[in-house]
Amino acid sequence: MSDAPKTDDTDVTVADAEVTEIEAPEVPAPPPGVPITVNGETVHATPGRMLIDACEDAGVYVPRFCYHPRMTPVGMCRMCLVEVDTGRGPALQPSCMLTVSDGMIVDTESEATKKAQDGVLELLLINHPLDCPVCDKGGECPLQDQTMSYGPGESRFIEEKRHFEKPIPINDNVFLDRERCILCDRCTRFAQEVAGDPLIHFIDRGNNTQVNTFPDDPFSSHFSGNTVQICPVGALTAKPYRFKARPWDLTEIESTYPNAMGDRITIQSSRNEVLRYLGVDSDAVNWGWLADRDRFSFESTMNEARLTAPLVRGGGLGAPDPAGAELVGSTWSAALAQVAAALDAARVNPSSIGVIGGARLTNEGQYAWAKLAKGVLGTDNVDAQLGDGIPADVLCALPRATIAEACAPGGTVVIIGTDPKEELGTLYLRLRHAAIHDDVKLIELTATETGLSRQASMSLRVRPGDLGVVADAIVRGDETAEIGLTSTADIAAAHAALNAADQVTVIVGSGSLAEHTALTVEAINAFASRSKVKFLSALRRGNVHGAIDLGLAPGLLPGRTSLEAGRSWFNDKWPTTPAETGHDTAAMLAAAATGKIDVLVLLGADPLIDFPDPELARAGLAGARMVVAVDLFANDSVYAFADVVLPAAACGEKSGSHTNLEGRVSAVRQKVTPPGTARADWMIAAEVAMHLGEDLGFESSTEVTDEIAAVSPLHAHATAAAIEDAADGVLLGNASTGGPARFVWQDLGAPSPATPLDRYSFRLCIDRTMYDHGTLTLSAPSLAPLAAPGSVRLHPSDANALGVVDGSAVRLSSKRASVEGPVVVDARVARGVAAIAHNHAGLDARALIELDAPVTDIRIETL
């Protein structure tokens, strides 16, 4: 036995334990995504992402011609070939057709890749004309750029190139130069996949392959201008822009187009003249697309008929001399003094002042006029909808969906009262894509087929007058109901689809001009009674949603709050607020017709053309003691009745913000100077107030924006800085963020019974088309010829019963009046319905409308 001292094993063990308790450093989690190697550097790509996009995300640009992120990849041009090793060795593969995979090794700069790119460009240039100096695409052409970056230094081809007639018009505004076409398939894919108008396609074979339209069938699409923008060469050019400028002559700014969608655009100009609008790829809104009506409307801002200086009627108001019948030029000082004098005399009785219109204005212009009318003059007679919208309090109370929510994969969308293809072009494109690619189920309740009927899961024909009852039956699942043209089977199927949906978005428009708004509200009420239902407004007037949010409606104050709920809040922020709820457009015109309106202000409004009752519009404008118009053009109402006309700035000529149909506020930016002495609308309101001895409290559009954010809790986050910094704008919330209470939806009960239709009558439907005789359309030379003549559209069975064919002349008669027009036989119209487009030459059916009746029934007789 050893005499050595014993060791305390316990102490050693404890010491060892203390050593082992030291924590090892945490290993950071790998970044999310699929690891790939691009040119020797490891990056993490989103699973399922195309390799061409993953490389660009990593900062490596891969050249391409045919690839477009908003369309199906086809691998046509082969320009995007890169060397890829997926574990079987490196090989050239088109990066637009390959999704990323774990461990993929990509080399975009290898000798094989460069040789392939060089060869592709040499083949493309064999027949391509070297006419860059006269080509509209010169200076912004991907083929030019990529030839310089990746192509051969010289051509080995000495033979004669291929020749075609050049250019050929494929529609009124798009020209095709087939010699320049590189067969990338972008235009044909857009026409078929995006627009749903497959009227341009590949024809012939081999060396003779070309893009063209079908014989005697033009590319008659509402969206044809998009093919010009996405064409990677100068094969497709736009007539309004051809030979107008070079890219290096242009300067540009990003802005918002003043339509209800709030499409993001780039405004390009040269020498203080707007020459082009281009779509910006906003993921939240328009995806880079534009409707042709909007794309080519820039021509109207440059029209020689633009108002450039104030006008007054004759030698002054009430002038006895014959010259008093004419509008003559004036100065701003004199014109504003006349307006201010009339308003000052009238504001002792605020109800004698009315303001109609305002949807054309920016948010800042709308707020300035709302503050002037309601906060200074004290009148609540303000209405931006002109009698063809949805009651503002109803719209404010609805839970709103975003465009992205409506188009979310697997959702259900109900469309009532609108044809998005005709009224809201880019919304149509988004919904069509959602239905085809994202399994969104569309349910239509409309009087005529729409542009989305072919993609709809259910397309129910509902006669005007039946909408509220049909919607209520669908929501309740009333299997015994058979209403007009809607069968019990249709109702049961639609009810089952609603029950199966996790989330429903109801897209609601203003419907027929001849159908009372109450029927649309009844349909809204039916769907609002369900849980998990949101709404997306399809009101078509430019910035009408901003107008309502900022108080340009009777009974409303800025922030979607009622006059009663918001009075105490705004009394601390404005000089005053209206004492009582005011009139809408119909009531204002009726009051004016009886001499109760002293001053009637038209903010970009033309009641003679836009209001559903032209007789009442004429009587109201004639009865008002003074009519003040703030507009871009002297429209029909201005010519006939305005006493003072103040010229306003148009799109591209003013700064501010715009609110779209989902409540998204985005920046509006000035690019050119307004013509003459035209001014921004907010500035005109401020100067009128100044002549009244009042101060609206702002001196720039930025100050107006910030005041809106300060006084309206709904806009609290939409400051000028926030809007300027947000690429896709600032989305206004649904929930209240303090301040006065907002509207809350209340169940309105059961709808009114359907209005019966006798066998000898037809239900009148007055709908809208993309191209009509509106002032801005007629002021754009490229758009003016596109509006079809007015006609009565009848279902073939109805036309057969009447013994009429296309072109037959008929007389339409209601209890009020009779009008005459030609017939167009159209299977897309429901049986028993006479459909007439609003504001088309040769046939104005508004005289037939019984304004206070739920619907208007007419008789048709042949002539």
Short mmCIF file of N, CA, C and O in Angstrom, two decimals, residues 540-620:
data_model
loop_
_atom_site.label_atom_id
_atom_site.label_comp_id
_atom_site.label_asym_id
_atom_site.label_seq_id
_atom_site.Cartn_x
_atom_site.Cartn_y
_atom_site.Cartn_z
N ARG A 540 -64.98 54.29 -61.40
CA ARG A 540 -64.07 54.49 -62.52
C ARG A 540 -63.46 55.88 -62.60
O ARG A 540 -62.45 56.07 -63.28
N ARG A 541 -64.05 56.88 -61.96
CA ARG A 541 -63.55 58.24 -62.12
C ARG A 541 -62.16 58.37 -61.48
O ARG A 541 -61.94 57.90 -60.36
N GLY A 542 -61.28 59.09 -62.16
CA GLY A 542 -59.87 59.20 -61.78
C GLY A 542 -59.53 59.02 -60.32
O GLY A 542 -59.28 57.92 -59.85
N ASN A 543 -59.54 60.11 -59.57
CA ASN A 543 -59.15 60.07 -58.16
C ASN A 543 -60.39 60.18 -57.27
O ASN A 543 -60.38 60.89 -56.27
N VAL A 544 -61.46 59.48 -57.63
CA VAL A 544 -62.71 59.59 -56.88
C VAL A 544 -62.55 59.05 -55.47
O VAL A 544 -63.19 59.54 -54.53
N HIS A 545 -61.68 58.07 -55.26
CA HIS A 545 -61.50 57.53 -53.92
C HIS A 545 -60.77 58.53 -53.02
O HIS A 545 -61.07 58.64 -51.83
N GLY A 546 -59.83 59.27 -53.59
CA GLY A 546 -59.21 60.34 -52.84
C GLY A 546 -60.21 61.44 -52.52
O GLY A 546 -60.19 62.01 -51.42
N ALA A 547 -61.11 61.73 -53.47
CA ALA A 547 -62.12 62.77 -53.25
C ALA A 547 -63.02 62.42 -52.07
O ALA A 547 -63.32 63.27 -51.22
N ILE A 548 -63.44 61.17 -51.99
CA ILE A 548 -64.30 60.75 -50.90
C ILE A 548 -63.53 60.75 -49.58
O ILE A 548 -64.03 61.22 -48.54
N ASP A 549 -62.30 60.26 -49.61
CA ASP A 549 -61.49 60.23 -48.39
C ASP A 549 -61.22 61.64 -47.84
O ASP A 549 -61.02 61.82 -46.65
N LEU A 550 -61.24 62.63 -48.74
CA LEU A 550 -60.90 63.98 -48.32
C LEU A 550 -62.10 64.90 -48.24
O LEU A 550 -61.95 66.12 -48.12
N GLY A 551 -63.30 64.32 -48.25
CA GLY A 551 -64.49 65.10 -47.91
C GLY A 551 -65.25 65.70 -49.06
O GLY A 551 -66.17 66.49 -48.81
N LEU A 552 -64.96 65.36 -50.32
CA LEU A 552 -65.72 65.90 -51.44
C LEU A 552 -66.98 65.06 -51.68
O LEU A 552 -67.19 64.47 -52.73
N ALA A 553 -67.80 65.01 -50.65
CA ALA A 553 -69.08 64.30 -50.69
C ALA A 553 -69.95 64.88 -49.59
O ALA A 553 -69.44 65.31 -48.54
N PRO A 554 -71.26 64.93 -49.81
CA PRO A 554 -72.13 65.50 -48.76
C PRO A 554 -72.11 64.64 -47.50
O PRO A 554 -72.12 63.41 -47.57
N GLY A 555 -72.05 65.30 -46.35
CA GLY A 555 -72.07 64.59 -45.07
C GLY A 555 -70.75 64.03 -44.63
O GLY A 555 -70.69 63.34 -43.61
N LEU A 556 -69.66 64.32 -45.37
CA LEU A 556 -68.35 63.77 -45.04
C LEU A 556 -67.35 64.87 -44.75
O LEU A 556 -67.43 65.97 -45.29
N LEU A 557 -66.38 64.52 -43.90
CA LEU A 557 -65.20 65.34 -43.67
C LEU A 557 -63.98 64.47 -43.97
O LEU A 557 -64.08 63.24 -44.06
N PRO A 558 -62.80 65.05 -44.15
CA PRO A 558 -61.61 64.25 -44.46
C PRO A 558 -61.37 63.14 -43.44
O PRO A 558 -61.57 63.31 -42.24
N GLY A 559 -60.94 61.98 -43.97
CA GLY A 559 -60.63 60.85 -43.10
C GLY A 559 -61.74 59.83 -43.00
O GLY A 559 -61.77 59.03 -42.07
N ARG A 560 -62.68 59.83 -43.98
CA ARG A 560 -63.81 58.88 -43.96
C ARG A 560 -64.61 59.00 -42.67
O ARG A 560 -64.97 58.00 -42.04
N THR A 561 -64.86 60.22 -42.26
CA THR A 561 -65.66 60.44 -41.05
C THR A 561 -66.87 61.29 -41.40
O THR A 561 -66.84 62.11 -42.32
N SER A 562 -67.96 61.07 -40.67
CA SER A 562 -69.19 61.81 -40.95
C SER A 562 -69.09 63.24 -40.44
O SER A 562 -68.27 63.56 -39.56
N LEU A 563 -69.94 64.07 -40.98
CA LEU A 563 -69.97 65.47 -40.57
C LEU A 563 -70.25 65.59 -39.08
O LEU A 563 -69.62 66.38 -38.37
N GLU A 564 -71.18 64.81 -38.58
CA GLU A 564 -71.55 64.88 -37.16
C GLU A 564 -70.41 64.39 -36.28
O GLU A 564 -70.07 65.01 -35.27
N ALA A 565 -69.82 63.24 -36.64
CA ALA A 565 -68.77 62.67 -35.80
C ALA A 565 -67.50 63.51 -35.82
O ALA A 565 -66.76 63.56 -34.84
N GLY A 566 -67.24 64.18 -36.94
CA GLY A 566 -65.98 64.90 -37.07
C GLY A 566 -66.05 66.38 -36.82
O GLY A 566 -65.02 67.07 -36.87
N ARG A 567 -67.26 66.91 -36.52
CA ARG A 567 -67.39 68.36 -36.39
C ARG A 567 -66.50 68.93 -35.28
O ARG A 567 -65.77 69.90 -35.49
N SER A 568 -66.55 68.33 -34.09
CA SER A 568 -65.77 68.89 -32.99
C SER A 568 -64.27 68.79 -33.27
O SER A 568 -63.49 69.68 -32.91
N TRP A 569 -63.85 67.72 -33.94
CA TRP A 569 -62.44 67.53 -34.28
C TRP A 569 -61.98 68.61 -35.26
O TRP A 569 -60.94 69.25 -35.07
N PHE A 570 -62.78 68.85 -36.32
CA PHE A 570 -62.36 69.81 -37.35
C PHE A 570 -62.63 71.26 -36.96
O PHE A 570 -62.02 72.16 -37.54
N ASN A 571 -63.51 71.49 -36.01
CA ASN A 571 -63.70 72.87 -35.55
C ASN A 571 -62.44 73.42 -34.91
O ASN A 571 -62.24 74.65 -34.86
N ASP A 572 -61.58 72.53 -34.42
CA ASP A 572 -60.30 72.97 -33.85
C ASP A 572 -59.22 73.15 -34.91
O ASP A 572 -58.15 73.67 -34.63
N LYS A 573 -59.51 72.70 -36.15
CA LYS A 573 -58.49 72.71 -37.19
C LYS A 573 -58.88 73.56 -38.39
O LYS A 573 -58.01 73.99 -39.14
N TRP A 574 -60.15 73.77 -38.59
CA TRP A 574 -60.65 74.60 -39.68
C TRP A 574 -61.37 75.81 -39.10
O TRP A 574 -61.83 75.77 -37.94
N PRO A 575 -61.52 76.88 -39.88
CA PRO A 575 -62.28 78.03 -39.38
C PRO A 575 -63.71 77.70 -39.00
O PRO A 575 -64.27 78.26 -38.05
N THR A 576 -64.33 76.77 -39.76
CA THR A 576 -65.71 76.39 -39.47
C THR A 576 -65.98 75.03 -40.08
O THR A 576 -65.11 74.45 -40.75
N THR A 577 -67.16 74.51 -39.86
CA THR A 577 -67.64 73.30 -40.54
C THR A 577 -69.10 73.52 -40.91
O THR A 577 -69.78 74.35 -40.29
N PRO A 578 -69.62 72.80 -41.91
CA PRO A 578 -71.01 72.99 -42.30
C PRO A 578 -71.97 72.71 -41.15
O PRO A 578 -71.77 71.80 -40.34
N ALA A 579 -73.05 73.49 -41.12
CA ALA A 579 -74.04 73.34 -40.05
C ALA A 579 -74.97 72.17 -40.31
O ALA A 579 -75.55 71.62 -39.37
N GLU A 580 -75.13 71.79 -41.56
CA GLU A 580 -76.06 70.69 -41.87
C GLU A 580 -75.55 69.93 -43.10
O GLU A 580 -74.75 70.45 -43.88
N THR A 581 -76.04 68.70 -43.23
CA THR A 581 -75.64 67.87 -44.36
C THR A 581 -76.17 68.47 -45.66
O THR A 581 -77.32 68.91 -45.74
N GLY A 582 -75.33 68.47 -46.67
CA GLY A 582 -75.67 69.13 -47.93
C GLY A 582 -76.26 68.20 -48.96
O GLY A 582 -76.68 67.06 -48.68
N HIS A 583 -76.30 68.67 -50.22
CA HIS A 583 -76.91 67.97 -51.33
C HIS A 583 -75.88 67.21 -52.14
O HIS A 583 -74.72 67.61 -52.25
N ASP A 584 -76.35 66.12 -52.78
CA ASP A 584 -75.53 65.48 -53.79
C ASP A 584 -75.76 66.20 -55.12
O ASP A 584 -76.46 67.22 -55.18
N THR A 585 -75.19 65.67 -56.21
CA THR A 585 -75.25 66.37 -57.49
C THR A 585 -76.68 66.56 -57.96
O THR A 585 -77.06 67.66 -58.42
N ALA A 586 -77.51 65.52 -57.86
CA ALA A 586 -78.90 65.63 -58.33
C ALA A 586 -79.65 66.69 -57.56
O ALA A 586 -80.38 67.52 -58.15
N ALA A 587 -79.49 66.70 -56.23
CA ALA A 587 -80.20 67.70 -55.41
C ALA A 587 -79.67 69.10 -55.67
O ALA A 587 -80.43 70.08 -55.66
N MET A 588 -78.35 69.23 -55.90
CA MET A 588 -77.80 70.55 -56.22
C MET A 588 -78.36 71.08 -57.53
O MET A 588 -78.74 72.26 -57.63
N LEU A 589 -78.41 70.23 -58.54
CA LEU A 589 -78.94 70.69 -59.83
C LEU A 589 -80.42 71.02 -59.72
O LEU A 589 -80.89 71.99 -60.33
N ALA A 590 -81.16 70.24 -58.93
CA ALA A 590 -82.58 70.53 -58.74
C ALA A 590 -82.76 71.86 -58.01
O ALA A 590 -83.64 72.67 -58.36
N ALA A 591 -81.92 72.11 -57.00
CA ALA A 591 -82.00 73.38 -56.27
C ALA A 591 -81.62 74.55 -57.18
O ALA A 591 -82.24 75.61 -57.15
N ALA A 592 -80.58 74.34 -58.00
CA ALA A 592 -80.16 75.40 -58.91
C ALA A 592 -81.25 75.71 -59.93
O ALA A 592 -81.46 76.87 -60.31
N ALA A 593 -81.95 74.66 -60.38
CA ALA A 593 -83.01 74.86 -61.37
C ALA A 593 -84.14 75.73 -60.83
O ALA A 593 -84.84 76.40 -61.59
N THR A 594 -84.32 75.75 -59.52
CA THR A 594 -85.37 76.57 -58.90
C THR A 594 -84.82 77.87 -58.33
O THR A 594 -85.49 78.54 -57.54
N GLY A 595 -83.58 78.21 -58.67
CA GLY A 595 -83.00 79.48 -58.26
C GLY A 595 -82.44 79.51 -56.86
O GLY A 595 -82.20 80.60 -56.32
N LYS A 596 -82.17 78.36 -56.27
CA LYS A 596 -81.69 78.32 -54.89
C LYS A 596 -80.17 78.22 -54.78
O LYS A 596 -79.64 78.16 -53.68
N ILE A 597 -79.49 78.16 -55.91
CA ILE A 597 -78.03 78.12 -55.90
C ILE A 597 -77.50 79.41 -56.53
O ILE A 597 -77.79 79.71 -57.69
N ASP A 598 -76.73 80.15 -55.75
CA ASP A 598 -76.16 81.40 -56.26
C ASP A 598 -74.85 81.17 -57.01
O ASP A 598 -74.60 81.80 -58.03
N VAL A 599 -74.01 80.28 -56.48
CA VAL A 599 -72.72 80.00 -57.12
C VAL A 599 -72.56 78.49 -57.22
O VAL A 599 -72.65 77.78 -56.21
N LEU A 600 -72.35 78.01 -58.43
CA LEU A 600 -72.13 76.59 -58.68
C LEU A 600 -70.73 76.43 -59.28
O LEU A 600 -70.43 77.00 -60.34
N VAL A 601 -69.86 75.68 -58.58
CA VAL A 601 -68.48 75.48 -59.02
C VAL A 601 -68.36 74.10 -59.65
O VAL A 601 -68.77 73.10 -59.05
N LEU A 602 -67.81 74.04 -60.85
CA LEU A 602 -67.57 72.78 -61.54
C LEU A 602 -66.07 72.49 -61.53
O LEU A 602 -65.29 73.20 -62.18
N LEU A 603 -65.67 71.47 -60.78
CA LEU A 603 -64.25 71.09 -60.69
C LEU A 603 -63.98 69.96 -61.67
O LEU A 603 -64.13 68.79 -61.36
N GLY A 604 -63.63 70.32 -62.90
CA GLY A 604 -63.36 69.30 -63.91
C GLY A 604 -64.58 68.47 -64.23
O GLY A 604 -64.46 67.31 -64.61
N ALA A 605 -65.76 69.03 -64.10
CA ALA A 605 -67.01 68.30 -64.30
C ALA A 605 -67.75 68.84 -65.52
O ALA A 605 -67.70 70.03 -65.82
N ASP A 606 -68.47 67.94 -66.18
CA ASP A 606 -69.30 68.29 -67.34
C ASP A 606 -70.67 67.65 -67.15
O ASP A 606 -70.97 66.61 -67.75
N PRO A 607 -71.53 68.24 -66.32
CA PRO A 607 -72.83 67.62 -66.04
C PRO A 607 -73.68 67.39 -67.29
O PRO A 607 -74.47 66.42 -67.33
N LEU A 608 -73.56 68.23 -68.31
CA LEU A 608 -74.36 68.04 -69.51
C LEU A 608 -74.09 66.69 -70.16
O LEU A 608 -74.97 66.10 -70.79
N ILE A 609 -72.88 66.17 -70.01
CA ILE A 609 -72.52 64.89 -70.61
C ILE A 609 -72.51 63.76 -69.59
O ILE A 609 -72.92 62.64 -69.88
N ASP A 610 -72.06 64.03 -68.37
CA ASP A 610 -71.83 62.96 -67.40
C ASP A 610 -73.02 62.66 -66.49
O ASP A 610 -73.15 61.53 -66.00
N PHE A 611 -73.85 63.64 -66.20
CA PHE A 611 -74.95 63.40 -65.26
C PHE A 611 -76.03 62.57 -65.94
O PHE A 611 -76.35 62.78 -67.12
N PRO A 612 -76.65 61.61 -65.22
CA PRO A 612 -77.62 60.72 -65.85
C PRO A 612 -78.86 61.40 -66.43
O PRO A 612 -79.51 60.83 -67.31
N ASP A 613 -79.21 62.58 -65.95
CA ASP A 613 -80.40 63.27 -66.45
C ASP A 613 -79.97 64.57 -67.14
O ASP A 613 -79.74 65.59 -66.48
N PRO A 614 -79.85 64.57 -68.48
CA PRO A 614 -79.35 65.77 -69.17
C PRO A 614 -80.31 66.96 -69.05
O PRO A 614 -79.85 68.11 -69.03
N GLU A 615 -81.61 66.71 -68.94
CA GLU A 615 -82.56 67.81 -68.80
C GLU A 615 -82.37 68.53 -67.46
O GLU A 615 -82.37 69.77 -67.40
N LEU A 616 -82.22 67.76 -66.40
CA LEU A 616 -81.98 68.37 -65.10
C LEU A 616 -80.65 69.09 -65.07
O LEU A 616 -80.52 70.17 -64.48
N ALA A 617 -79.63 68.52 -65.70
CA ALA A 617 -78.31 69.17 -65.76
C ALA A 617 -78.41 70.52 -66.46
O ALA A 617 -77.87 71.53 -65.98
N ARG A 618 -79.11 70.55 -67.56
CA ARG A 618 -79.25 71.80 -68.31
C ARG A 618 -80.03 72.82 -67.49
O ARG A 618 -79.67 74.01 -67.42
N ALA A 619 -81.13 72.38 -66.87
CA ALA A 619 -81.94 73.31 -66.08
C ALA A 619 -81.15 73.84 -64.88
O ALA A 619 -81.24 75.02 -64.53
N GLY A 620 -80.36 72.97 -64.24
CA GLY A 620 -79.59 73.39 -63.08
C GLY A 620 -78.50 74.38 -63.45
O GLY A 620 -78.29 75.40 -62.77
#
